Amino acid sequence: MNNSALLSFLCLFALLHQSLAASPQFNVIQFGAKPDGRTDSTSAFLAAWKQACSSTRGVTLYVPKGRFLTRSMLFKGPCRNSAIFIRIDGTLVAPSDIWAIGNNPNWIEFQYVNGVTISGGVLDGKGAPLWSCKLAGRKCPTGATVRNGPVNNVLVSGVTSLNSQMFHVVINFCRNVKLQGVRISAPGNSPNTDGIHIQMSTGVTVVNTKVATGDDCVSIGPGAANLRIENFACGPGHGISIGSLGKNVNEPGVQNVTVKSTTFTGTTNGLRIKSWGKPSNGFARNILFQHATMNNVQNPIFIDQRYCPDRNCPDTVKKN
């Protein structure tokens, strides 16, 4: 994100918070949500969102203390205002039954919104039963994640994500998204629980964030540009990975990525770039890794141009 874009971004959220001082508030309790961790509150959350999205003024959607059970939720725009503040003092809990969400890839999803702030709270994905199913080799649903995209001008601040079934946060087809003070946690042996996955997006910033998980702390896929990660702690996990790239012949590249002031502790990798060993017009360029501290890291810096996690690999051997 260049200086002018960053200034515009900060000004937008300054105006947003100023407008929220006298803005309407929609409490999910008023729409029927129950903070008992057992009653399905999905419809109440969606009803509150409908009211917030249809307002012509900046609004607050409030989740008070307590545990709120929800199934898959799509918070969809476009909205009539660009100043929705979602304040979470409680915990959103996914169902423990691995088939309750089924093969829906998203537990919580935002689409076509502009100017949303999500502040505080805990997202408990209840992923352990699904991980056990996968590790046992049984028939299992794919698993769900928290997905953003396409969205513009979104701030996620002080949110904790626990034990997601799949990726904790996905940023896809987004512009100007900032994650700050985010905490992500899952056991080191939890499969496919990437902390933050970014692709086909520009102007994404991740600062003052800690990730402990069973896969990449951050994975950066094709089409990511103008990305900054700073003051970031990773471990356990597989490190910060650009790629895999080049799986397809025609594929957008990754460019203008700055990763600085990072700490890796007990991770498989530190800083990694991985690309498939076959023809592609994909690329990685203008990548800066700076001021990284490695503690008990197996592969501190790893550039792999013959990446292949499958059995039938083109001109290469199997990689883990």
PDB file of N, CA and C in Angstrom, residues 182-250:
ATOM      1  N   VAL A 182      -4.226  -9.385  15.888  1.00  0.00           N
ATOM      2  CA  VAL A 182      -4.994 -10.621  15.748  1.00  0.00           C
ATOM      3  C   VAL A 182      -4.207 -11.777  16.369  1.00  0.00           C
ATOM      4  N   ARG A 183      -4.918 -12.709  17.013  1.00  0.00           N
ATOM      5  CA  ARG A 183      -4.313 -13.898  17.602  1.00  0.00           C
ATOM      6  C   ARG A 183      -4.979 -15.125  16.997  1.00  0.00           C
ATOM      7  N   ILE A 184      -4.157 -16.025  16.475  1.00  0.00           N
ATOM      8  CA  ILE A 184      -4.661 -17.244  15.843  1.00  0.00           C
ATOM      9  C   ILE A 184      -3.983 -18.434  16.498  1.00  0.00           C
ATOM     10  N   SER A 185      -4.779 -19.445  16.881  1.00  0.00           N
ATOM     11  CA  SER A 185      -4.211 -20.564  17.628  1.00  0.00           C
ATOM     12  C   SER A 185      -4.893 -21.874  17.260  1.00  0.00           C
ATOM     13  N   ALA A 186      -4.051 -22.886  16.961  1.00  0.00           N
ATOM     14  CA  ALA A 186      -4.488 -24.270  16.760  1.00  0.00           C
ATOM     15  C   ALA A 186      -3.274 -25.141  17.030  1.00  0.00           C
ATOM     16  N   PRO A 187      -3.471 -26.412  17.403  1.00  0.00           N
ATOM     17  CA  PRO A 187      -2.324 -27.275  17.696  1.00  0.00           C
ATOM     18  C   PRO A 187      -1.413 -27.469  16.483  1.00  0.00           C
ATOM     19  N   GLY A 188      -0.162 -27.778  16.759  1.00  0.00           N
ATOM     20  CA  GLY A 188       0.819 -27.951  15.696  1.00  0.00           C
ATOM     21  C   GLY A 188       0.538 -29.126  14.788  1.00  0.00           C
ATOM     22  N   ASN A 189      -0.305 -30.077  15.217  1.00  0.00           N
ATOM     23  CA  ASN A 189      -0.612 -31.234  14.384  1.00  0.00           C
ATOM     24  C   ASN A 189      -1.994 -31.141  13.731  1.00  0.00           C
ATOM     25  N   SER A 190      -2.614 -29.975  13.774  1.00  0.00           N
ATOM     26  CA  SER A 190      -3.938 -29.810  13.161  1.00  0.00           C
ATOM     27  C   SER A 190      -3.769 -29.605  11.654  1.00  0.00           C
ATOM     28  N   PRO A 191      -4.405 -30.428  10.813  1.00  0.00           N
ATOM     29  CA  PRO A 191      -4.159 -30.375   9.372  1.00  0.00           C
ATOM     30  C   PRO A 191      -4.865 -29.213   8.676  1.00  0.00           C
ATOM     31  N   ASN A 192      -4.138 -28.581   7.746  1.00  0.00           N
ATOM     32  CA  ASN A 192      -4.715 -27.557   6.859  1.00  0.00           C
ATOM     33  C   ASN A 192      -5.300 -26.361   7.598  1.00  0.00           C
ATOM     34  N   THR A 193      -4.689 -26.003   8.703  1.00  0.00           N
ATOM     35  CA  THR A 193      -5.220 -24.884   9.502  1.00  0.00           C
ATOM     36  C   THR A 193      -4.363 -23.632   9.315  1.00  0.00           C
ATOM     37  N   ASP A 194      -4.042 -23.304   8.062  1.00  0.00           N
ATOM     38  CA  ASP A 194      -3.273 -22.087   7.783  1.00  0.00           C
ATOM     39  C   ASP A 194      -3.846 -20.907   8.573  1.00  0.00           C
ATOM     40  N   GLY A 195      -2.958 -20.058   9.069  1.00  0.00           N
ATOM     41  CA  GLY A 195      -3.422 -18.914   9.844  1.00  0.00           C
ATOM     42  C   GLY A 195      -4.128 -17.880   8.998  1.00  0.00           C
ATOM     43  N   ILE A 196      -3.406 -17.316   8.020  1.00  0.00           N
ATOM     44  CA  ILE A 196      -3.952 -16.274   7.144  1.00  0.00           C
ATOM     45  C   ILE A 196      -3.562 -16.630   5.714  1.00  0.00           C
ATOM     46  N   HIS A 197      -4.532 -16.767   4.849  1.00  0.00           N
ATOM     47  CA  HIS A 197      -4.260 -17.040   3.433  1.00  0.00           C
ATOM     48  C   HIS A 197      -4.676 -15.831   2.613  1.00  0.00           C
ATOM     49  N   ILE A 198      -3.763 -15.333   1.771  1.00  0.00           N
ATOM     50  CA  ILE A 198      -4.005 -14.124   0.983  1.00  0.00           C
ATOM     51  C   ILE A 198      -3.758 -14.442  -0.478  1.00  0.00           C
ATOM     52  N   GLN A 199      -4.735 -14.153  -1.318  1.00  0.00           N
ATOM     53  CA  GLN A 199      -4.535 -14.315  -2.759  1.00  0.00           C
ATOM     54  C   GLN A 199      -5.461 -13.364  -3.514  1.00  0.00           C
ATOM     55  N   MET A 200      -5.096 -13.037  -4.750  1.00  0.00           N
ATOM     56  CA  MET A 200      -5.889 -12.179  -5.620  1.00  0.00           C
ATOM     57  C   MET A 200      -6.331 -10.903  -4.897  1.00  0.00           C
ATOM     58  N   SER A 201      -5.432 -10.333  -4.098  1.00  0.00           N
ATOM     59  CA  SER A 201      -5.774  -9.163  -3.288  1.00  0.00           C
ATOM     60  C   SER A 201      -4.616  -8.174  -3.293  1.00  0.00           C
ATOM     61  N   THR A 202      -4.943  -6.917  -3.079  1.00  0.00           N
ATOM     62  CA  THR A 202      -3.916  -5.884  -3.049  1.00  0.00           C
ATOM     63  C   THR A 202      -4.123  -4.958  -1.855  1.00  0.00           C
ATOM     64  N   GLY A 203      -3.011  -4.461  -1.321  1.00  0.00           N
ATOM     65  CA  GLY A 203      -3.102  -3.533  -0.198  1.00  0.00           C
ATOM     66  C   GLY A 203      -3.476  -4.197   1.109  1.00  0.00           C
ATOM     67  N   VAL A 204      -2.938  -5.393   1.372  1.00  0.00           N
ATOM     68  CA  VAL A 204      -3.230  -6.101   2.617  1.00  0.00           C
ATOM     69  C   VAL A 204      -2.086  -5.869   3.604  1.00  0.00           C
ATOM     70  N   THR A 205      -2.437  -5.520   4.838  1.00  0.00           N
ATOM     71  CA  THR A 205      -1.457  -5.263   5.893  1.00  0.00           C
ATOM     72  C   THR A 205      -1.770  -6.155   7.092  1.00  0.00           C
ATOM     73  N   VAL A 206      -0.739  -6.809   7.629  1.00  0.00           N
ATOM     74  CA  VAL A 206      -0.875  -7.642   8.823  1.00  0.00           C
ATOM     75  C   VAL A 206       0.186  -7.184   9.819  1.00  0.00           C
ATOM     76  N   VAL A 207      -0.239  -6.636  10.959  1.00  0.00           N
ATOM     77  CA  VAL A 207       0.707  -6.102  11.930  1.00  0.00           C
ATOM     78  C   VAL A 207       0.358  -6.567  13.340  1.00  0.00           C
ATOM     79  N   ASN A 208       1.411  -6.668  14.173  1.00  0.00           N
ATOM     80  CA  ASN A 208       1.242  -6.982  15.603  1.00  0.00           C
ATOM     81  C   ASN A 208       0.341  -8.207  15.814  1.00  0.00           C
ATOM     82  N   THR A 209       0.670  -9.266  15.084  1.00  0.00           N
ATOM     83  CA  THR A 209      -0.181 -10.452  15.063  1.00  0.00           C
ATOM     84  C   THR A 209       0.638 -11.688  15.431  1.00  0.00           C
ATOM     85  N   LYS A 210      -0.017 -12.637  16.132  1.00  0.00           N
ATOM     86  CA  LYS A 210       0.631 -13.892  16.532  1.00  0.00           C
ATOM     87  C   LYS A 210      -0.174 -15.063  15.987  1.00  0.00           C
ATOM     88  N   VAL A 211       0.537 -16.012  15.378  1.00  0.00           N
ATOM     89  CA  VAL A 211      -0.114 -17.188  14.809  1.00  0.00           C
ATOM     90  C   VAL A 211       0.600 -18.450  15.284  1.00  0.00           C
ATOM     91  N   ALA A 212      -0.161 -19.386  15.818  1.00  0.00           N
ATOM     92  CA  ALA A 212       0.329 -20.721  16.176  1.00  0.00           C
ATOM     93  C   ALA A 212      -0.647 -21.710  15.566  1.00  0.00           C
ATOM     94  N   THR A 213      -0.151 -22.571  14.678  1.00  0.00           N
ATOM     95  CA  THR A 213      -1.079 -23.400  13.927  1.00  0.00           C
ATOM     96  C   THR A 213      -0.393 -24.645  13.395  1.00  0.00           C
ATOM     97  N   GLY A 214      -1.151 -25.473  12.634  1.00  0.00           N
ATOM     98  CA  GLY A 214      -0.617 -26.722  12.116  1.00  0.00           C
ATOM     99  C   GLY A 214      -0.185 -26.659  10.670  1.00  0.00           C
ATOM    100  N   ASP A 215      -0.252 -25.495  10.055  1.00  0.00           N
ATOM    101  CA  ASP A 215       0.160 -25.334   8.662  1.00  0.00           C
ATOM    102  C   ASP A 215       0.852 -23.980   8.534  1.00  0.00           C
ATOM    103  N   ASP A 216       0.818 -23.365   7.355  1.00  0.00           N
ATOM    104  CA  ASP A 216       1.482 -22.072   7.193  1.00  0.00           C
ATOM    105  C   ASP A 216       0.869 -21.026   8.121  1.00  0.00           C
ATOM    106  N   CYS A 217       1.733 -20.255   8.781  1.00  0.00           N
ATOM    107  CA  CYS A 217       1.214 -19.124   9.564  1.00  0.00           C
ATOM    108  C   CYS A 217       0.587 -18.093   8.633  1.00  0.00           C
ATOM    109  N   VAL A 218       1.265 -17.828   7.529  1.00  0.00           N
ATOM    110  CA  VAL A 218       0.708 -17.011   6.446  1.00  0.00           C
ATOM    111  C   VAL A 218       1.031 -17.714   5.141  1.00  0.00           C
ATOM    112  N   SER A 219       0.048 -17.884   4.289  1.00  0.00           N
ATOM    113  CA  SER A 219       0.279 -18.392   2.935  1.00  0.00           C
ATOM    114  C   SER A 219      -0.169 -17.329   1.940  1.00  0.00           C
ATOM    115  N   ILE A 220       0.696 -17.065   0.982  1.00  0.00           N
ATOM    116  CA  ILE A 220       0.464 -15.990   0.013  1.00  0.00           C
ATOM    117  C   ILE A 220       0.362 -16.618  -1.363  1.00  0.00           C
ATOM    118  N   GLY A 221      -0.819 -16.536  -1.962  1.00  0.00           N
ATOM    119  CA  GLY A 221      -1.065 -17.211  -3.220  1.00  0.00           C
ATOM    120  C   GLY A 221      -1.035 -16.281  -4.414  1.00  0.00           C
ATOM    121  N   PRO A 222      -1.287 -16.819  -5.600  1.00  0.00           N
ATOM    122  CA  PRO A 222      -1.247 -16.035  -6.832  1.00  0.00           C
ATOM    123  C   PRO A 222      -2.131 -14.793  -6.773  1.00  0.00           C
ATOM    124  N   GLY A 223      -1.650 -13.719  -7.378  1.00  0.00           N
ATOM    125  CA  GLY A 223      -2.430 -12.497  -7.466  1.00  0.00           C
ATOM    126  C   GLY A 223      -2.353 -11.592  -6.253  1.00  0.00           C
ATOM    127  N   ALA A 224      -1.467 -11.901  -5.297  1.00  0.00           N
ATOM    128  CA  ALA A 224      -1.290 -11.024  -4.130  1.00  0.00           C
ATOM    129  C   ALA A 224      -0.266  -9.949  -4.465  1.00  0.00           C
ATOM    130  N   ALA A 225      -0.583  -8.704  -4.144  1.00  0.00           N
ATOM    131  CA  ALA A 225       0.320  -7.591  -4.444  1.00  0.00           C
ATOM    132  C   ALA A 225       0.212  -6.523  -3.371  1.00  0.00           C
ATOM    133  N   ASN A 226       1.325  -5.812  -3.174  1.00  0.00           N
ATOM    134  CA  ASN A 226       1.365  -4.698  -2.217  1.00  0.00           C
ATOM    135  C   ASN A 226       0.940  -5.162  -0.824  1.00  0.00           C
ATOM    136  N   LEU A 227       1.688  -6.138  -0.332  1.00  0.00           N
ATOM    137  CA  LEU A 227       1.397  -6.784   0.947  1.00  0.00           C
ATOM    138  C   LEU A 227       2.488  -6.459   1.953  1.00  0.00           C
ATOM    139  N   ARG A 228       2.084  -6.130   3.181  1.00  0.00           N
ATOM    140  CA  ARG A 228       3.056  -5.836   4.246  1.00  0.00           C
ATOM    141  C   ARG A 228       2.709  -6.640   5.495  1.00  0.00           C
ATOM    142  N   ILE A 229       3.721  -7.347   6.006  1.00  0.00           N
ATOM    143  CA  ILE A 229       3.599  -8.086   7.263  1.00  0.00           C
ATOM    144  C   ILE A 229       4.694  -7.579   8.183  1.00  0.00           C
ATOM    145  N   GLU A 230       4.328  -7.141   9.390  1.00  0.00           N
ATOM    146  CA  GLU A 230       5.321  -6.526  10.283  1.00  0.00           C
ATOM    147  C   GLU A 230       4.962  -6.808  11.736  1.00  0.00           C
ATOM    148  N   ASN A 231       6.005  -7.000  12.555  1.00  0.00           N
ATOM    149  CA  ASN A 231       5.801  -7.341  13.974  1.00  0.00           C
ATOM    150  C   ASN A 231       4.889  -8.558  14.087  1.00  0.00           C
ATOM    151  N   PHE A 232       5.395  -9.663  13.574  1.00  0.00           N
ATOM    152  CA  PHE A 232       4.606 -10.878  13.414  1.00  0.00           C
ATOM    153  C   PHE A 232       5.329 -12.041  14.069  1.00  0.00           C
ATOM    154  N   ALA A 233       4.614 -12.841  14.862  1.00  0.00           N
ATOM    155  CA  ALA A 233       5.180 -14.021  15.518  1.00  0.00           C
ATOM    156  C   ALA A 233       4.509 -15.272  14.983  1.00  0.00           C
ATOM    157  N   CYS A 234       5.322 -16.287  14.661  1.00  0.00           N
ATOM    158  CA  CYS A 234       4.829 -17.536  14.090  1.00  0.00           C
ATOM    159  C   CYS A 234       5.417 -18.711  14.849  1.00  0.00           C
ATOM    160  N   GLY A 235       4.579 -19.656  15.253  1.00  0.00           N
ATOM    161  CA  GLY A 235       5.064 -20.874  15.861  1.00  0.00           C
ATOM    162  C   GLY A 235       4.120 -21.400  16.935  1.00  0.00           C
ATOM    163  N   PRO A 236       3.804 -22.745  16.849  1.00  0.00           N
ATOM    164  CA  PRO A 236       4.267 -23.663  15.810  1.00  0.00           C
ATOM    165  C   PRO A 236       3.583 -23.373  14.481  1.00  0.00           C
ATOM    166  N   GLY A 237       4.073 -24.038  13.434  1.00  0.00           N
ATOM    167  CA  GLY A 237       3.519 -23.841  12.104  1.00  0.00           C
ATOM    168  C   GLY A 237       4.567 -24.113  11.046  1.00  0.00           C
ATOM    169  N   HIS A 238       4.207 -23.818   9.802  1.00  0.00           N
ATOM    170  CA  HIS A 238       5.104 -24.070   8.675  1.00  0.00           C
ATOM    171  C   HIS A 238       5.751 -22.798   8.150  1.00  0.00           C
ATOM    172  N   GLY A 239       5.633 -21.689   8.895  1.00  0.00           N
ATOM    173  CA  GLY A 239       6.296 -20.458   8.505  1.00  0.00           C
ATOM    174  C   GLY A 239       5.426 -19.555   7.650  1.00  0.00           C
ATOM    175  N   ILE A 240       6.078 -18.569   7.016  1.00  0.00           N
ATOM    176  CA  ILE A 240       5.418 -17.670   6.073  1.00  0.00           C
ATOM    177  C   ILE A 240       5.813 -18.121   4.675  1.00  0.00           C
ATOM    178  N   SER A 241       4.822 -18.507   3.872  1.00  0.00           N
ATOM    179  CA  SER A 241       5.078 -19.096   2.566  1.00  0.00           C
ATOM    180  C   SER A 241       4.478 -18.266   1.445  1.00  0.00           C
ATOM    181  N   ILE A 242       5.273 -17.982   0.448  1.00  0.00           N
ATOM    182  CA  ILE A 242       4.773 -17.452  -0.815  1.00  0.00           C
ATOM    183  C   ILE A 242       4.626 -18.654  -1.753  1.00  0.00           C
ATOM    184  N   GLY A 243       3.406 -18.927  -2.166  1.00  0.00           N
ATOM    185  CA  GLY A 243       3.151 -20.085  -2.993  1.00  0.00           C
ATOM    186  C   GLY A 243       2.318 -21.123  -2.260  1.00  0.00           C
ATOM    187  N   SER A 244       2.024 -22.183  -2.985  1.00  0.00           N
ATOM    188  CA  SER A 244       2.788 -22.536  -4.167  1.00  0.00           C
ATOM    189  C   SER A 244       2.333 -21.723  -5.384  1.00  0.00           C
ATOM    190  N   LEU A 245       3.328 -21.430  -6.243  1.00  0.00           N
ATOM    191  CA  LEU A 245       3.096 -20.679  -7.468  1.00  0.00           C
ATOM    192  C   LEU A 245       3.386 -21.573  -8.666  1.00  0.00           C
ATOM    193  N   GLY A 246       2.831 -21.209  -9.808  1.00  0.00           N
ATOM    194  CA  GLY A 246       3.159 -21.897 -11.047  1.00  0.00           C
ATOM    195  C   GLY A 246       2.486 -23.230 -11.248  1.00  0.00           C
ATOM    196  N   LYS A 247       1.422 -23.506 -10.529  1.00  0.00           N
ATOM    197  CA  LYS A 247       0.729 -24.777 -10.741  1.00  0.00           C
ATOM    198  C   LYS A 247       0.019 -24.780 -12.092  1.00  0.00           C
ATOM    199  N   ASN A 248      -0.451 -23.606 -12.506  1.00  0.00           N
ATOM    200  CA  ASN A 248      -1.132 -23.466 -13.786  1.00  0.00           C
ATOM    201  C   ASN A 248      -0.250 -22.714 -14.773  1.00  0.00           C
ATOM    202  N   VAL A 249      -0.443 -22.987 -16.065  1.00  0.00           N
ATOM    203  CA  VAL A 249       0.372 -22.320 -17.092  1.00  0.00           C
ATOM    204  C   VAL A 249       0.134 -20.819 -17.063  1.00  0.00           C
ATOM    205  N   ASN A 250      -1.119 -20.414 -17.040  1.00  0.00           N
ATOM    206  CA  ASN A 250      -1.469 -18.999 -16.979  1.00  0.00           C
ATOM    207  C   ASN A 250      -1.922 -18.656 -15.566  1.00  0.00           C
TER     208      ASN A 250
END
